[in-house]
């Protein structure tokens, strides 16, 4: 099994930056990709970004393109979400997701970290 631990959330002001981290631990797993999703109060969970473990290619939601950057450290099984120019609409609980295995993929989710952006 894979366990995910997120960190880095907090309360910031509009225009500030935050960096979220997500560390995967476990034994004998083959990482396919890792990514972030978020859920704002009263809303459905939405995709933020994902990164391929093989080649580091990334995909971003339109709402965060140009402001958020997702990177990975394969040696540490860690991904980093650098969030710049934060806006109140970025306020949400951010959850890390890892997909492992292949060709059948299995999902694992972290507990989430809260990001609050005040106006």
Coordinates of N, CA, C and O in Angstrom, one line a residue:
X1 N 0.8 -1.2 0.0 CA 0.0 0.0 0.0 C 0.9 1.2 0.0 O 2.0 1.2 0.5
X2 N 0.3 2.3 -0.5 CA 1.0 3.6 -0.6 C 0.3 4.6 0.3 O -1.0 4.6 0.3
X3 N 1.0 5.3 1.1 CA 0.5 6.3 2.0 C 1.0 7.7 1.5 O 2.1 7.8 1.1
X4 N 0.1 8.7 1.6 CA 0.4 10.0 1.1 C 0.3 11.0 2.3 O -0.7 10.9 3.0
X5 N 1.3 11.9 2.4 CA 1.2 12.9 3.5 C 1.4 14.2 2.8 O 2.5 14.4 2.2
X6 N 0.5 15.1 3.0 CA 0.6 16.4 2.4 C 1.0 17.4 3.5 O 0.7 17.2 4.7
X7 N 1.6 18.5 3.0 CA 1.9 19.6 3.9 C 2.0 20.9 3.1 O 2.1 20.9 1.9
X8 N 2.0 22.0 3.9 CA 2.3 23.3 3.2 C 1.1 24.2 3.1 O 1.2 25.4 2.7
X9 N -0.1 23.8 3.5 CA -1.2 24.6 3.5 C -1.2 25.7 4.5 O -0.3 25.7 5.4
X10 N -2.1 26.7 4.4 CA -2.1 27.7 5.4 C -3.0 28.9 5.0 O -3.8 28.8 4.0
X11 N -2.9 30.0 5.7 CA -3.7 31.2 5.5 C -2.8 32.2 4.9 O -1.8 32.6 5.5
X12 N -3.1 32.7 3.7 CA -2.3 33.7 3.0 C -3.2 34.8 2.5 O -4.5 34.7 2.5
X13 N -2.6 35.9 2.0 CA -3.4 37.0 1.4 C -3.4 36.9 -0.1 O -2.5 36.2 -0.7
X14 N -4.3 37.6 -0.7 CA -4.3 37.6 -2.2 C -3.0 38.1 -2.7 O -2.4 39.0 -2.3
X15 N -2.5 37.3 -3.7 CA -1.3 37.6 -4.3 C -0.1 36.9 -3.8 O 1.0 36.9 -4.3
X16 N -0.2 36.3 -2.6 CA 0.8 35.5 -2.0 C 1.1 34.2 -2.6 O 0.4 33.8 -3.5
X17 N 2.1 33.5 -2.2 CA 2.5 32.2 -2.7 C 2.5 31.2 -1.6 O 2.7 31.5 -0.4
X18 N 2.3 29.9 -1.9 CA 2.5 28.8 -1.0 C 3.0 27.6 -1.8 O 2.8 27.6 -3.1
X19 N 3.7 26.8 -1.1 CA 4.2 25.5 -1.8 C 3.7 24.3 -1.0 O 3.9 24.2 0.2
X20 N 2.9 23.5 -1.7 CA 2.4 22.3 -1.1 C 3.3 21.1 -1.4 O 3.9 21.1 -2.5
X21 N 3.5 20.2 -0.5 CA 4.3 19.0 -0.7 C 3.4 17.8 -0.5 O 2.5 17.8 0.4
X22 N 3.7 16.7 -1.2 CA 3.1 15.4 -1.0 C 4.1 14.3 -1.1 O 4.8 14.2 -2.1
X23 N 4.3 13.6 0.0 CA 5.3 12.5 0.0 C 4.5 11.2 0.0 O 3.6 11.0 0.8
X24 N 5.0 10.3 -0.8 CA 4.5 9.0 -0.9 C 5.4 8.0 -0.3 O 6.6 8.1 -0.4
X25 N 4.8 7.1 0.5 CA 5.7 6.1 1.2 C 5.0 4.7 1.0 O 3.7 4.6 0.9
X26 N 5.7 3.7 1.2 CA 5.2 2.3 1.0 C 6.3 1.4 0.5 O 7.4 1.8 0.4
X27 N 5.9 0.2 0.1 CA 6.9 -0.7 -0.4 C 6.4 -1.4 -1.6 O 5.2 -1.7 -1.8
X28 N 7.3 -1.5 -2.6 CA 7.1 -2.3 -3.8 C 6.0 -1.7 -4.7 O 5.3 -2.5 -5.3
X29 N 6.0 -0.4 -4.8 CA 5.0 0.2 -5.7 C 5.7 0.9 -6.9 O 6.8 1.3 -6.8
X30 N 4.9 0.9 -8.0 CA 5.4 1.6 -9.2 C 4.6 2.8 -9.4 O 3.4 2.6 -9.8
X31 N 5.1 4.0 -9.3 CA 4.3 5.2 -9.4 C 4.0 5.5 -10.9 O 5.0 5.4 -11.7
X32 N 2.8 5.8 -11.1 CA 2.4 6.2 -12.5 C 2.3 7.7 -12.6 O 2.9 8.3 -13.5
X33 N 1.6 8.3 -11.7 CA 1.6 9.8 -11.7 C 1.1 10.2 -10.3 O 0.6 9.4 -9.5
X34 N 1.3 11.5 -10.1 CA 0.8 12.1 -8.8 C 0.2 13.4 -9.2 O 0.6 14.1 -10.2
X35 N -0.8 13.8 -8.4 CA -1.4 15.1 -8.8 C -2.2 15.7 -7.6 O -2.2 15.1 -6.5
X36 N -2.7 16.8 -7.9 CA -3.5 17.5 -6.8 C -4.9 17.8 -7.3 O -5.1 18.2 -8.5
X37 N -5.8 17.7 -6.4 CA -7.2 18.1 -6.6 C -7.6 19.0 -5.5 O -6.9 19.1 -4.4
X38 N -8.6 19.8 -5.6 CA -9.1 20.7 -4.6 C -10.6 20.7 -4.5 O -11.3 20.4 -5.5
X39 N -11.0 21.0 -3.3 CA -12.5 21.1 -3.0 C -12.7 22.3 -2.2 O -12.3 22.4 -1.0
X40 N -13.4 23.2 -2.8 CA -13.8 24.4 -2.1 C -15.1 24.2 -1.3 O -15.9 23.3 -1.7
X41 N -15.4 25.0 -0.3 CA -16.6 24.8 0.5 C -17.9 24.8 -0.4 O -18.0 25.8 -1.2
X42 N -18.7 23.8 -0.3 CA -19.9 23.8 -1.1 C -19.8 23.4 -2.5 O -20.8 23.5 -3.3
X43 N -18.6 23.0 -2.9 CA -18.4 22.7 -4.3 C -17.8 21.3 -4.5 O -17.4 20.6 -3.5
X44 N -17.9 20.8 -5.7 CA -17.4 19.5 -6.0 C -15.8 19.5 -6.1 O -15.2 20.6 -6.3
X45 N -15.2 18.4 -5.8 CA -13.8 18.3 -6.0 C -13.4 18.5 -7.4 O -14.0 18.0 -8.3
X46 N -12.3 19.3 -7.7 CA -11.9 19.5 -9.0 C -10.4 19.3 -9.2 O -9.6 19.4 -8.3
X47 N -10.1 19.0 -10.4 CA -8.7 18.7 -10.8 C -7.9 20.0 -10.8 O -8.3 21.0 -11.2
X48 N -6.6 19.9 -10.3 CA -5.7 21.0 -10.3 C -4.6 20.8 -11.3 O -4.3 21.5 -12.2
X49 N -3.8 19.7 -11.0 CA -2.6 19.4 -11.8 C -2.2 18.0 -11.6 O -2.5 17.4 -10.5
X50 N -1.5 17.5 -12.6 CA -0.9 16.1 -12.4 C 0.4 16.1 -13.2 O 0.7 16.9 -14.1
X51 N 1.3 15.2 -12.7 CA 2.6 15.0 -13.3 C 2.9 13.5 -13.5 O 2.6 12.7 -12.6
X52 N 3.4 13.2 -14.7 CA 3.8 11.9 -15.0 C 5.0 11.5 -14.3 O 6.0 12.3 -14.3
X53 N 5.1 10.3 -13.7 CA 6.3 9.9 -13.0 C 7.4 9.5 -14.0 O 8.6 9.7 -13.7
X54 N 7.0 9.1 -15.2 CA 8.0 8.6 -16.1 C 8.8 9.7 -16.7 O 10.0 9.7 -16.8
X55 N 8.0 10.7 -17.3 CA 8.7 11.8 -18.0 C 8.6 13.2 -17.5 O 9.1 14.1 -18.0
X56 N 7.8 13.3 -16.4 CA 7.6 14.6 -15.8 C 6.7 15.5 -16.5 O 6.6 16.7 -16.2
X57 N 6.0 15.0 -17.5 CA 5.1 15.9 -18.2 C 3.9 16.3 -17.3 O 3.5 15.5 -16.4
X58 N 3.4 17.5 -17.5 CA 2.4 18.0 -16.6 C 1.1 18.4 -17.3 O 1.2 18.7 -18.5
X59 N 0.0 18.4 -16.6 CA -1.3 18.9 -17.1 C -1.8 19.7 -16.0 O -1.8 19.4 -14.8
X60 N -2.4 20.9 -16.4 CA -2.9 21.8 -15.4 C -4.4 22.2 -15.8 O -4.8 22.2 -17.0
X61 N -5.2 22.5 -14.8 CA -6.5 23.0 -15.0 C -6.3 24.4 -15.5 O -5.3 25.1 -15.2
X62 N -7.2 24.8 -16.4 CA -7.1 26.2 -17.0 C -7.1 27.3 -15.9 O -6.4 28.3 -16.1
X63 N -7.8 27.0 -14.8 CA -7.9 28.0 -13.7 C -6.5 28.3 -13.0 O -6.4 29.3 -12.4
X64 N -5.6 27.4 -13.2 CA -4.3 27.6 -12.5 C -3.1 27.7 -13.4 O -2.0 28.0 -12.9
X65 N -3.3 27.6 -14.7 CA -2.2 27.7 -15.7 C -1.6 29.0 -15.5 O -2.2 30.1 -15.5
X66 N -0.2 29.0 -15.5 CA 0.5 30.2 -15.4 C 0.8 30.7 -14.0 O 1.6 31.6 -13.8
X67 N 0.0 30.1 -13.1 CA 0.2 30.5 -11.7 C 0.8 29.4 -10.8 O 1.5 29.6 -9.9
X68 N 0.4 28.2 -11.1 CA 0.8 27.0 -10.3 C 1.8 26.2 -11.2 O 1.7 26.1 -12.4
X69 N 2.8 25.6 -10.4 CA 3.8 24.8 -11.1 C 3.9 23.5 -10.3 O 4.1 23.6 -9.1
X70 N 3.7 22.4 -10.9 CA 3.9 21.1 -10.3 C 5.2 20.4 -10.7 O 5.5 20.4 -11.9
X71 N 6.0 20.0 -9.7 CA 7.2 19.3 -10.0 C 7.3 18.1 -9.1 O 6.5 17.9 -8.2
X72 N 8.3 17.2 -9.5 CA 8.5 16.0 -8.7 C 9.9 15.7 -8.4 O 10.8 16.2 -9.1
X73 N 10.1 15.0 -7.3 CA 11.4 14.5 -7.0 C 11.3 13.0 -6.9 O 10.8 12.5 -5.9
X74 N 11.7 12.3 -7.9 CA 11.5 10.8 -7.9 C 12.3 10.1 -6.9 O 11.8 9.1 -6.4
X75 N 13.4 10.6 -6.5 CA 14.2 10.0 -5.5 C 13.5 10.0 -4.1 O 13.7 9.1 -3.3
X76 N 12.7 11.0 -3.9 CA 12.0 11.2 -2.6 C 10.6 10.9 -2.7 O 9.8 11.1 -1.7
X77 N 10.1 10.4 -3.9 CA 8.7 10.1 -4.1 C 7.8 11.3 -3.6 O 6.8 11.1 -2.9
X78 N 8.2 12.5 -4.0 CA 7.6 13.7 -3.5 C 7.2 14.6 -4.7 O 7.9 14.6 -5.7
X79 N 6.0 15.2 -4.6 CA 5.7 16.2 -5.6 C 5.5 17.6 -4.8 O 5.1 17.6 -3.6
X80 N 5.7 18.6 -5.6 CA 5.6 20.0 -5.0 C 4.7 20.8 -5.9 O 4.9 20.8 -7.1
X81 N 3.7 21.4 -5.3 CA 2.9 22.3 -6.0 C 3.2 23.8 -5.6 O 2.8 24.2 -4.5
X82 N 3.9 24.5 -6.4 CA 4.2 25.9 -6.2 C 3.0 26.7 -6.7 O 2.6 26.7 -7.9
X83 N 2.4 27.4 -5.8 CA 1.2 28.2 -6.1 C 1.5 29.7 -5.9 O 1.8 30.1 -4.8
X84 N 1.5 30.4 -7.0 CA 1.8 31.9 -7.0 C 0.5 32.6 -7.3 O -0.4 32.1 -7.8
X85 N 0.6 33.9 -7.0 CA -0.6 34.8 -7.3 C -1.9 34.2 -6.8 O -2.9 34.2 -7.6
X86 N -1.9 33.8 -5.6 CA -3.1 33.1 -5.1 C -4.2 34.1 -5.0 O -4.1 35.3 -4.7
X87 N -5.4 33.6 -5.3 CA -6.7 34.4 -5.3 C -7.7 33.8 -4.3 O -7.6 32.6 -4.0
X88 N -8.6 34.5 -3.8 CA -9.6 34.0 -2.9 C -10.3 32.7 -3.5 O -10.6 31.8 -2.7
X89 N -10.5 32.6 -4.8 CA -11.1 31.5 -5.4 C -10.2 30.2 -5.3 O -10.7 29.1 -5.7
X90 N -9.0 30.4 -4.9 CA -8.1 29.2 -4.8 C -8.3 28.6 -3.4 O -7.8 27.5 -3.1
X91 N -9.1 29.2 -2.5 CA -9.4 28.7 -1.2 C -10.1 27.3 -1.3 O -11.1 27.2 -2.0
X92 N -9.5 26.3 -0.7 CA -10.0 24.9 -0.8 C -9.1 24.0 0.0 O -8.1 24.4 0.5
X93 N -9.6 22.8 0.2 CA -8.8 21.7 0.7 C -8.1 21.1 -0.5 O -8.8 20.6 -1.4
X94 N -6.8 21.0 -0.4 CA -6.1 20.4 -1.5 C -5.6 19.0 -1.2 O -5.0 18.8 -0.1
X95 N -6.0 18.1 -2.0 CA -5.7 16.7 -1.8 C -4.7 16.1 -2.8 O -4.9 16.4 -4.0
X96 N -3.8 15.4 -2.4 CA -2.8 14.7 -3.3 C -3.4 13.4 -3.7 O -3.9 12.6 -2.8
X97 N -3.2 13.0 -4.9 CA -3.6 11.7 -5.4 C -2.4 11.0 -6.1 O -1.7 11.7 -6.9
X98 N -2.2 9.8 -5.8 CA -1.1 9.0 -6.5 C -1.8 7.8 -7.2 O -2.7 7.2 -6.7
X99 N -1.3 7.6 -8.4 CA -1.8 6.4 -9.1 C -0.6 5.5 -9.3 O 0.5 5.9 -9.8
X100 N -0.7 4.2 -8.9 CA 0.4 3.3 -8.9 C -0.1 2.1 -9.7 O -1.3 1.8 -9.8
X101 N 0.9 1.3 -10.1 CA 0.7 0.0 -10.8 C 0.8 0.1 -12.3 O 1.6 0.9 -12.8
X102 N 0.1 -0.7 -12.9 CA 0.2 -0.7 -14.4 C 0.2 -2.1 -14.9 O 0.8 -3.0 -14.3
X103 N -0.6 -2.5 -15.9 CA -1.5 -1.5 -16.6 C -2.8 -1.1 -15.9 O -3.4 -0.1 -16.2
X104 N -3.1 -1.9 -14.9 CA -4.2 -1.5 -14.0 C -3.7 -0.5 -13.0 O -2.7 -0.8 -12.3
X105 N -4.3 0.7 -12.9 CA -3.9 1.7 -11.9 C -4.7 1.7 -10.7 O -5.9 1.5 -10.8
X106 N -4.1 1.9 -9.6 CA -4.8 2.0 -8.3 C -4.5 3.4 -7.7 O -3.4 3.9 -7.7
X107 N -5.6 4.0 -7.2 CA -5.5 5.4 -6.7 C -5.3 5.3 -5.2 O -5.9 4.5 -4.5
X108 N -4.5 6.3 -4.7 CA -4.4 6.5 -3.3 C -4.5 8.0 -3.0 O -4.0 8.8 -3.8
X109 N -5.2 8.4 -2.0 CA -5.4 9.8 -1.7 C -4.8 10.2 -0.3 O -4.9 9.4 0.6
X110 N -4.4 11.4 -0.2 CA -3.9 11.9 1.1 C -5.1 12.5 1.8 O -6.3 12.6 1.3
X111 N -4.9 13.0 3.0 CA -5.9 13.5 3.9 C -6.3 14.9 3.5 O -7.4 15.4 3.8
X112 N -5.4 15.6 2.8 CA -5.7 17.0 2.4 C -5.1 18.0 3.3 O -4.8 17.8 4.5
X113 N -4.8 19.2 2.7 CA -4.3 20.3 3.4 C -5.1 21.5 3.0 O -5.4 21.7 1.8
X114 N -5.4 22.3 4.0 CA -6.3 23.5 3.7 C -5.5 24.7 3.3 O -4.5 25.1 3.9
X115 N -6.0 25.3 2.2 CA -5.4 26.6 1.8 C -6.5 27.7 1.8 O -7.6 27.5 1.3
X116 N -6.2 28.7 2.5 CA -7.2 29.8 2.6 C -6.5 31.1 2.2 O -5.5 31.5 2.7
X117 N -7.2 31.7 1.2 CA -6.6 33.0 0.7 C -7.6 34.1 1.0 O -8.8 34.1 0.6
X118 N -7.1 35.0 1.8 CA -8.0 36.1 2.2 C -7.9 37.3 1.2 O -6.8 37.5 0.7
X119 N -9.0 38.0 1.1 CA -9.0 39.2 0.1 C -8.6 40.5 0.8 O -8.5 40.5 2.1

